[in-house]
Each structure stands twice: as structure tokens, then as C-alpha cells.
PDB file of C-alpha atoms in Angstrom:
ATOM      1  CA  ALA J   1       8.856  -3.272  29.503  1.00 75.00           C
ATOM      2  CA  GLN J   2       9.008   0.444  30.059  1.00 82.00           C
ATOM      3  CA  SER J   3       9.615   2.887  27.218  1.00 90.00           C
ATOM      4  CA  VAL J   4       9.712   6.625  26.631  1.00 94.00           C
ATOM      5  CA  THR J   5       8.861   8.580  23.509  1.00 95.00           C
ATOM      6  CA  GLN J   6       9.817  12.170  22.880  1.00 96.00           C
ATOM      7  CA  PRO J   7       7.977  12.977  19.650  1.00 96.00           C
ATOM      8  CA  ASP J   8       9.858  16.172  18.860  1.00 95.00           C
ATOM      9  CA  ILE J   9      13.478  15.734  17.854  1.00 94.00           C
ATOM     10  CA  HIS J  10      14.126  19.442  17.509  1.00 96.00           C
ATOM     11  CA  ILE J  11      12.183  22.511  18.675  1.00 97.00           C
ATOM     12  CA  THR J  12      12.955  26.159  18.024  1.00 97.00           C
ATOM     13  CA  VAL J  13      11.378  28.942  20.058  1.00 97.00           C
ATOM     14  CA  SER J  14      12.001  32.654  20.374  1.00 97.00           C
ATOM     15  CA  GLU J  15      13.483  34.019  23.564  1.00 97.00           C
ATOM     16  CA  GLY J  16      10.687  34.999  25.904  1.00 97.00           C
ATOM     17  CA  ALA J  17       8.187  32.629  24.329  1.00 97.00           C
ATOM     18  CA  SER J  18       6.623  29.740  26.184  1.00 97.00           C
ATOM     19  CA  LEU J  19       7.875  26.195  25.801  1.00 97.00           C
ATOM     20  CA  GLU J  20       6.358  22.749  26.007  1.00 97.00           C
ATOM     21  CA  LEU J  21       8.350  19.580  25.415  1.00 98.00           C
ATOM     22  CA  ARG J  22       6.353  16.400  25.045  1.00 98.00           C
ATOM     23  CA  CYS J  23       7.027  13.081  26.710  1.00 97.00           C
ATOM     24  CA  ASN J  24       4.939   9.924  26.560  1.00 96.00           C
ATOM     25  CA  TYR J  25       5.764   6.800  28.476  1.00 93.00           C
ATOM     26  CA  SER J  26       4.718   3.194  28.537  1.00 90.00           C
ATOM     27  CA  TYR J  27       4.659   1.397  31.844  1.00 83.00           C
ATOM     28  CA  GLY J  28       2.270  -0.987  33.565  1.00 74.00           C
ATOM     29  CA  ALA J  29       1.868   1.035  36.733  1.00 76.00           C
ATOM     30  CA  THR J  30       2.713   4.485  37.994  1.00 75.00           C
ATOM     31  CA  PRO J  31       6.370   5.039  37.291  1.00 83.00           C
ATOM     32  CA  TYR J  32       8.949   7.447  38.531  1.00 89.00           C
ATOM     33  CA  LEU J  33       9.313  10.216  35.919  1.00 92.00           C
ATOM     34  CA  PHE J  34      12.217  12.559  35.338  1.00 93.00           C
ATOM     35  CA  TRP J  35      13.331  15.391  33.111  1.00 96.00           C
ATOM     36  CA  TYR J  36      17.019  16.037  32.582  1.00 95.00           C
ATOM     37  CA  VAL J  37      18.891  18.730  30.662  1.00 95.00           C
ATOM     38  CA  GLN J  38      22.202  18.190  28.897  1.00 92.00           C
ATOM     39  CA  SER J  39      24.355  20.993  27.567  1.00 89.00           C
ATOM     40  CA  PRO J  40      26.834  20.136  24.789  1.00 84.00           C
ATOM     41  CA  GLY J  41      29.701  18.023  26.060  1.00 79.00           C
ATOM     42  CA  GLN J  42      28.269  17.907  29.549  1.00 82.00           C
ATOM     43  CA  GLY J  43      26.555  15.410  31.788  1.00 84.00           C
ATOM     44  CA  LEU J  44      22.889  15.359  32.697  1.00 89.00           C
ATOM     45  CA  GLN J  45      21.345  17.679  35.220  1.00 91.00           C
ATOM     46  CA  LEU J  46      18.084  16.751  36.885  1.00 91.00           C
ATOM     47  CA  LEU J  47      15.407  19.393  36.283  1.00 95.00           C
ATOM     48  CA  LEU J  48      12.541  17.760  38.149  1.00 94.00           C
ATOM     49  CA  LYS J  49      11.012  14.443  39.103  1.00 92.00           C
ATOM     50  CA  TYR J  50       7.622  12.944  39.855  1.00 92.00           C
ATOM     51  CA  PHE J  51       7.140  10.171  42.352  1.00 86.00           C
ATOM     52  CA  SER J  52       3.635  10.618  43.722  1.00 84.00           C
ATOM     53  CA  GLY J  53       1.197  13.217  44.999  1.00 86.00           C
ATOM     54  CA  ASP J  54       0.604  16.501  43.225  1.00 89.00           C
ATOM     55  CA  THR J  55       0.691  15.886  39.494  1.00 91.00           C
ATOM     56  CA  LEU J  56       2.153  19.327  38.762  1.00 96.00           C
ATOM     57  CA  VAL J  57       5.816  19.279  39.648  1.00 96.00           C
ATOM     58  CA  GLN J  58       8.032  22.307  39.988  1.00 96.00           C
ATOM     59  CA  GLY J  59      11.691  22.083  39.110  1.00 96.00           C
ATOM     60  CA  ILE J  60      14.787  24.190  38.837  1.00 94.00           C
ATOM     61  CA  LYS J  61      15.337  27.044  36.383  1.00 94.00           C
ATOM     62  CA  GLY J  62      11.626  27.843  36.215  1.00 96.00           C
ATOM     63  CA  PHE J  63      10.585  24.524  34.657  1.00 97.00           C
ATOM     64  CA  GLU J  64       7.508  22.540  35.564  1.00 97.00           C
ATOM     65  CA  ALA J  65       5.958  19.305  34.360  1.00 98.00           C
ATOM     66  CA  GLU J  66       2.542  17.758  34.644  1.00 96.00           C
ATOM     67  CA  PHE J  67       1.883  14.059  35.034  1.00 94.00           C
ATOM     68  CA  LYS J  68      -1.281  12.982  33.209  1.00 94.00           C
ATOM     69  CA  ARG J  69      -2.016   9.346  33.867  1.00 91.00           C
ATOM     70  CA  SER J  70      -4.869   9.174  31.356  1.00 91.00           C
ATOM     71  CA  GLN J  71      -2.557  10.325  28.570  1.00 93.00           C
ATOM     72  CA  SER J  72       0.597   8.579  29.819  1.00 93.00           C
ATOM     73  CA  SER J  73       2.334  11.896  29.455  1.00 95.00           C
ATOM     74  CA  PHE J  74       4.769  14.007  31.427  1.00 96.00           C
ATOM     75  CA  ASN J  75       5.240  17.193  29.418  1.00 98.00           C
ATOM     76  CA  LEU J  76       7.795  19.802  30.410  1.00 98.00           C
ATOM     77  CA  ARG J  77       6.857  23.470  30.332  1.00 98.00           C
ATOM     78  CA  LYS J  78       8.396  26.859  30.879  1.00 97.00           C
ATOM     79  CA  PRO J  79       6.450  30.124  30.564  1.00 97.00           C
ATOM     80  CA  SER J  80       9.319  32.230  29.217  1.00 97.00           C
ATOM     81  CA  VAL J  81      12.412  30.739  27.627  1.00 97.00           C
ATOM     82  CA  HIS J  82      15.864  32.250  28.071  1.00 96.00           C
ATOM     83  CA  TRP J  83      18.730  31.896  25.597  1.00 95.00           C
ATOM     84  CA  SER J  84      20.621  29.848  28.197  1.00 94.00           C
ATOM     85  CA  ASP J  85      17.896  27.180  28.032  1.00 96.00           C
ATOM     86  CA  ALA J  86      19.214  26.019  24.658  1.00 96.00           C
ATOM     87  CA  ALA J  87      20.252  22.418  25.274  1.00 96.00           C
ATOM     88  CA  GLU J  88      19.052  18.861  24.879  1.00 95.00           C
ATOM     89  CA  TYR J  89      16.280  17.640  27.114  1.00 97.00           C
ATOM     90  CA  PHE J  90      15.660  14.055  28.104  1.00 95.00           C
ATOM     91  CA  CYS J  91      12.602  12.500  29.651  1.00 96.00           C
ATOM     92  CA  ALA J  92      13.152   9.298  31.632  1.00 93.00           C
ATOM     93  CA  VAL J  93      11.057   6.705  33.415  1.00 90.00           C
ATOM     94  CA  GLY J  94      12.142   4.550  36.313  1.00 84.00           C
ATOM     95  CA  ALA J  95      10.373   1.443  37.500  1.00 72.00           C
ATOM     96  CA  ARG J  96       9.256   1.448  41.103  1.00 67.00           C
ATOM     97  CA  THR J  97      10.349  -2.141  41.415  1.00 66.00           C
ATOM     98  CA  ASN J  98      13.791  -1.423  39.981  1.00 64.00           C
ATOM     99  CA  ALA J  99      14.248   2.261  40.497  1.00 57.00           C
ATOM    100  CA  GLY J 100      17.871   2.272  39.552  1.00 65.00           C
ATOM    101  CA  LYS J 101      17.265   1.321  35.950  1.00 77.00           C
ATOM    102  CA  SER J 102      15.981   4.363  34.115  1.00 84.00           C
ATOM    103  CA  THR J 103      14.818   4.300  30.522  1.00 89.00           C
ATOM    104  CA  PHE J 104      15.476   7.464  28.553  1.00 92.00           C
ATOM    105  CA  GLY J 105      13.833   9.000  25.543  1.00 93.00           C
ATOM    106  CA  ASP J 106      15.969   9.979  22.579  1.00 92.00           C
ATOM    107  CA  GLY J 107      15.881  13.613  23.577  1.00 93.00           C
ATOM    108  CA  THR J 108      14.601  16.921  22.221  1.00 96.00           C
ATOM    109  CA  THR J 109      17.072  19.568  21.136  1.00 95.00           C
ATOM    110  CA  LEU J 110      15.933  23.081  21.988  1.00 97.00           C
ATOM    111  CA  THR J 111      17.167  26.039  19.975  1.00 97.00           C
ATOM    112  CA  VAL J 112      16.362  29.533  21.224  1.00 97.00           C
ATOM    113  CA  LYS J 113      16.156  32.376  18.695  1.00 95.00           C
ATOM    114  CA  PRO J 114      17.096  35.878  19.835  1.00 90.00           C
TER     115      PRO J 114
ATOM    116  CA  ASN R   1      30.311  17.480  48.663  1.00 53.00           C
ATOM    117  CA  ALA R   2      31.848  16.674  45.321  1.00 71.00           C
ATOM    118  CA  GLY R   3      29.563  15.293  42.662  1.00 89.00           C
ATOM    119  CA  VAL R   4      29.999  12.141  40.661  1.00 93.00           C
ATOM    120  CA  MET R   5      33.447  12.086  39.129  1.00 95.00           C
ATOM    121  CA  GLN R   6      34.455  10.327  35.968  1.00 96.00           C
ATOM    122  CA  ASN R   7      37.834   9.991  34.381  1.00 96.00           C
ATOM    123  CA  PRO R   8      39.164  10.325  31.916  1.00 96.00           C
ATOM    124  CA  ARG R   9      36.822  12.846  30.344  1.00 95.00           C
ATOM    125  CA  HIS R  10      38.082  11.945  26.891  1.00 96.00           C
ATOM    126  CA  LEU R  11      39.704   8.698  25.806  1.00 97.00           C
ATOM    127  CA  VAL R  12      41.090   7.760  22.412  1.00 98.00           C
ATOM    128  CA  ARG R  13      41.828   4.150  21.607  1.00 98.00           C
ATOM    129  CA  ARG R  14      42.764   2.216  18.492  1.00 97.00           C
ATOM    130  CA  ARG R  15      40.773  -0.800  17.462  1.00 97.00           C
ATOM    131  CA  GLY R  16      41.740  -3.831  19.514  1.00 97.00           C
ATOM    132  CA  GLN R  17      42.950  -1.898  22.538  1.00 98.00           C
ATOM    133  CA  GLU R  18      41.340  -1.881  25.961  1.00 98.00           C
ATOM    134  CA  ALA R  19      39.411   1.030  27.459  1.00 98.00           C
ATOM    135  CA  ARG R  20      39.007   1.540  31.202  1.00 98.00           C
ATOM    136  CA  LEU R  21      36.521   4.091  32.406  1.00 98.00           C
ATOM    137  CA  ARG R  22      36.390   5.112  36.045  1.00 98.00           C
ATOM    138  CA  CYS R  23      33.554   6.447  38.142  1.00 97.00           C
ATOM    139  CA  SER R  24      33.714   7.730  41.699  1.00 97.00           C
ATOM    140  CA  PRO R  25      30.206   8.076  43.133  1.00 95.00           C
ATOM    141  CA  MET R  26      29.095  10.869  45.359  1.00 92.00           C
ATOM    142  CA  LYS R  27      30.112  10.532  48.979  1.00 90.00           C
ATOM    143  CA  GLY R  28      27.749   8.222  50.803  1.00 86.00           C
ATOM    144  CA  HIS R  29      26.329   6.674  47.632  1.00 89.00           C
ATOM    145  CA  SER R  30      26.597   2.925  47.353  1.00 88.00           C
ATOM    146  CA  HIS R  31      24.743   2.403  44.061  1.00 90.00           C
ATOM    147  CA  VAL R  32      26.333   2.996  40.672  1.00 93.00           C
ATOM    148  CA  TYR R  33      24.807   2.858  37.202  1.00 93.00           C
ATOM    149  CA  TRP R  34      26.477   2.989  33.816  1.00 96.00           C
ATOM    150  CA  TYR R  35      24.781   4.310  30.691  1.00 95.00           C
ATOM    151  CA  ARG R  36      25.946   4.652  27.098  1.00 96.00           C
ATOM    152  CA  GLN R  37      24.926   7.466  24.793  1.00 92.00           C
ATOM    153  CA  LEU R  38      25.485   6.995  21.097  1.00 89.00           C
ATOM    154  CA  PRO R  39      25.472  10.076  18.851  1.00 82.00           C
ATOM    155  CA  GLU R  40      22.001  11.546  18.336  1.00 77.00           C
ATOM    156  CA  GLU R  41      20.468   9.108  20.819  1.00 81.00           C
ATOM    157  CA  GLY R  42      19.359   9.032  24.420  1.00 83.00           C
ATOM    158  CA  LEU R  43      21.075   7.188  27.207  1.00 89.00           C
ATOM    159  CA  LYS R  44      20.844   3.421  27.275  1.00 93.00           C
ATOM    160  CA  PHE R  45      21.145   1.557  30.555  1.00 92.00           C
ATOM    161  CA  MET R  46      24.074  -0.828  30.754  1.00 95.00           C
ATOM    162  CA  VAL R  47      24.628  -2.040  34.291  1.00 94.00           C
ATOM    163  CA  TYR R  48      23.679  -1.406  37.911  1.00 92.00           C
ATOM    164  CA  LEU R  49      26.130  -2.203  40.691  1.00 92.00           C
ATOM    165  CA  GLN R  50      26.328  -2.019  44.433  1.00 90.00           C
ATOM    166  CA  LYS R  51      29.552  -2.439  46.331  1.00 88.00           C
ATOM    167  CA  GLU R  52      31.119  -5.725  45.196  1.00 89.00           C
ATOM    168  CA  ASN R  53      27.902  -6.871  43.498  1.00 92.00           C
ATOM    169  CA  ILE R  54      26.393  -6.636  40.037  1.00 93.00           C
ATOM    170  CA  ILE R  55      22.658  -6.160  40.511  1.00 89.00           C
ATOM    171  CA  ASP R  56      21.454  -5.818  36.930  1.00 89.00           C
ATOM    172  CA  GLU R  57      23.589  -6.175  33.825  1.00 92.00           C
ATOM    173  CA  SER R  58      20.768  -6.620  31.356  1.00 91.00           C
ATOM    174  CA  GLY R  59      22.031  -3.753  29.199  1.00 92.00           C
ATOM    175  CA  MET R  60      25.608  -4.909  28.910  1.00 95.00           C
ATOM    176  CA  PRO R  61      26.815  -6.412  25.636  1.00 94.00           C
ATOM    177  CA  LYS R  62      27.522 -10.105  26.104  1.00 90.00           C
ATOM    178  CA  GLU R  63      31.138  -9.886  25.067  1.00 95.00           C
ATOM    179  CA  ARG R  64      34.076  -7.556  25.697  1.00 97.00           C
ATOM    180  CA  PHE R  65      32.283  -5.428  28.315  1.00 97.00           C
ATOM    181  CA  SER R  66      32.600  -5.843  32.062  1.00 97.00           C
ATOM    182  CA  ALA R  67      31.993  -3.711  35.121  1.00 97.00           C
ATOM    183  CA  GLU R  68      32.986  -3.817  38.747  1.00 96.00           C
ATOM    184  CA  PHE R  69      32.502  -1.761  41.877  1.00 95.00           C
ATOM    185  CA  PRO R  70      35.042  -2.939  44.436  1.00 93.00           C
ATOM    186  CA  LYS R  71      34.841  -2.435  48.163  1.00 90.00           C
ATOM    187  CA  GLU R  72      37.482   0.246  47.893  1.00 90.00           C
ATOM    188  CA  GLY R  73      37.990   2.555  44.957  1.00 92.00           C
ATOM    189  CA  PRO R  74      35.979   3.640  41.973  1.00 95.00           C
ATOM    190  CA  SER R  75      33.673   1.659  39.743  1.00 97.00           C
ATOM    191  CA  ILE R  76      35.341   0.523  36.536  1.00 98.00           C
ATOM    192  CA  LEU R  77      33.747  -0.079  33.156  1.00 98.00           C
ATOM    193  CA  ARG R  78      36.116  -2.117  31.028  1.00 98.00           C
ATOM    194  CA  ILE R  79      35.871  -2.593  27.295  1.00 98.00           C
ATOM    195  CA  GLN R  80      38.232  -5.107  25.778  1.00 98.00           C
ATOM    196  CA  GLN R  81      39.280  -5.153  22.122  1.00 98.00           C
ATOM    197  CA  VAL R  82      37.413  -1.971  21.297  1.00 97.00           C
ATOM    198  CA  VAL R  83      35.759  -1.508  17.925  1.00 97.00           C
ATOM    199  CA  ARG R  84      34.637   1.685  16.182  1.00 95.00           C
ATOM    200  CA  GLY R  85      31.048   1.039  17.234  1.00 94.00           C
ATOM    201  CA  ASP R  86      32.083   1.446  20.865  1.00 96.00           C
ATOM    202  CA  SER R  87      32.670   5.148  20.257  1.00 96.00           C
ATOM    203  CA  ALA R  88      30.172   6.900  22.488  1.00 96.00           C
ATOM    204  CA  ALA R  89      29.752   8.893  25.665  1.00 95.00           C
ATOM    205  CA  TYR R  90      29.635   6.725  28.765  1.00 97.00           C
ATOM    206  CA  PHE R  91      27.890   8.178  31.774  1.00 95.00           C
ATOM    207  CA  CYS R  92      28.000   7.030  35.337  1.00 95.00           C
ATOM    208  CA  ALA R  93      25.325   7.865  37.885  1.00 93.00           C
ATOM    209  CA  SER R  94      25.118   7.186  41.594  1.00 92.00           C
ATOM    210  CA  SER R  95      22.375   7.125  44.185  1.00 88.00           C
ATOM    211  CA  PRO R  96      22.095   6.610  47.914  1.00 83.00           C
ATOM    212  CA  ALA R  97      20.869   3.263  49.178  1.00 71.00           C
ATOM    213  CA  HIS R  98      17.538   4.564  50.443  1.00 62.00           C
ATOM    214  CA  HIS R  99      16.720   6.782  47.470  1.00 63.00           C
ATOM    215  CA  GLN R 100      17.696   4.689  44.525  1.00 62.00           C
ATOM    216  CA  GLU R 101      15.247   6.458  42.290  1.00 67.00           C
ATOM    217  CA  THR R 102      17.222   9.694  42.282  1.00 79.00           C
ATOM    218  CA  GLN R 103      20.410   9.384  40.318  1.00 86.00           C
ATOM    219  CA  TYR R 104      23.153  11.947  40.064  1.00 89.00           C
ATOM    220  CA  PHE R 105      25.115  11.900  36.839  1.00 91.00           C
ATOM    221  CA  GLY R 106      28.776  12.431  36.210  1.00 93.00           C
ATOM    222  CA  PRO R 107      30.126  14.496  33.298  1.00 92.00           C
ATOM    223  CA  GLY R 108      30.762  11.408  31.182  1.00 94.00           C
ATOM    224  CA  THR R 109      33.710   9.875  29.375  1.00 96.00           C
ATOM    225  CA  ARG R 110      33.781  10.363  25.634  1.00 95.00           C
ATOM    226  CA  LEU R 111      35.421   7.370  24.005  1.00 97.00           C
ATOM    227  CA  LEU R 112      36.690   7.615  20.467  1.00 97.00           C
ATOM    228  CA  VAL R 113      37.901   4.487  18.741  1.00 97.00           C
ATOM    229  CA  LEU R 114      40.106   5.089  15.731  1.00 96.00           C
TER     230      LEU R 114
END
């Protein structure tokens, strides 16, 4: 069975500082990997996704993520955080044999200090 | 092209009543997924439907919950005899037939059971 772990429940960074949100997954083969962002009371917006090829994936809003097979990780990064990035971030894994059924981590809440 | 639409956005029910949640997928999308998000948790897969067919309902509670996606009209998630533990945000996502791995999420329905 596939699973996702986001080790950090809550992260606080200063505006302009760099950000890295951790995501570890468990899956028997190479999965589909996703990062979503959720603002309070809103739905999920897809930031980026990895299917195959280049392991460094660029997304919207200046985010990127790197797939590391040896570490079963797909960490999300941003070089300079903006106050509007404060939100909850979810990592998700989708099975290639059943791509419609995504498994989500419990999320990381990002607070941005002025 | 309108995104995934869900209604109502907020729903209040008393214990024992029925809740009906509607999801209209994006135009051209024939795959619909329902997820539930409990407070302080990530999204949990419930059910995956194509037009007139339930493909995977492994995440659906065995009783009181049902889902359909008729040939015409929106997908419906139905919860009979609601209990307080059903209070959650319910998200619908849709995907096109040939890119099932990329899901687009609606804004969610927040159900409160009194």
C-alpha cells in the first residue's frame, strides 16, 4: 500500500527566507508525486507534479521539488518566501496502476513572519 | 472553462438527517473522485467514479455513504442518517479520461452535523 509522511506539522519562516517542506513516500515502484497548496477554507491547488524524466520539477509560484528515489523523498522548496505563501501544503502520491486514487500526507502548515 | 464546482459550499445538518453533496466536474472530464478531510488531517480517498460506474469505493464507509455519477448531471455523494463524526470538508476532484493522474479539485463542501 502507498503512504505519505510529512514530518513537519508546522513550519515558520521569515519573509524572504528559503523554504523546504519534507515529504517521504512509500510505494513499491515509481509513483506519481504531487504537491498541493490549500488556503484556509479553500480547495486544493496543484503546485507541481512528477511523473518521469527530470527529477527536479518546476511548479507555479516559484516552487520546485526534487524527486530522490534513493531517499523516497519529494521535498518542496522555494528560494524566497512571500507572505502570501502562508497556507497548508500537502504532498500526495498516486499509483501508476490506479492513478486516480491519490494518497495524501497530513499536511504542513506554513506561517510566514514579516 | 469553469473549474470543478461543488455545492453547497456549506451544509448544516442535524443528527439523523441526510446530506447530499454535489460535484460538477470540469468540462470534458469523465472521472470523478471524492475525498474527505477531517480537521487537522489530510485528504482521505473515498470513491472513484466514471460515468454511471463506481470504479473504486475502497475508501467509503460500509454504511450510510453512497455515491453516484449519472449519465447526465453532477456526481452526488449521499450520507444518510448523519452523525457528528461526519462533520468534515468533502472535496471532489475530476480528471480527463486520458490523464487520470492529474486531478483538479473543487472548493469543497463543509458539512457540519449538529
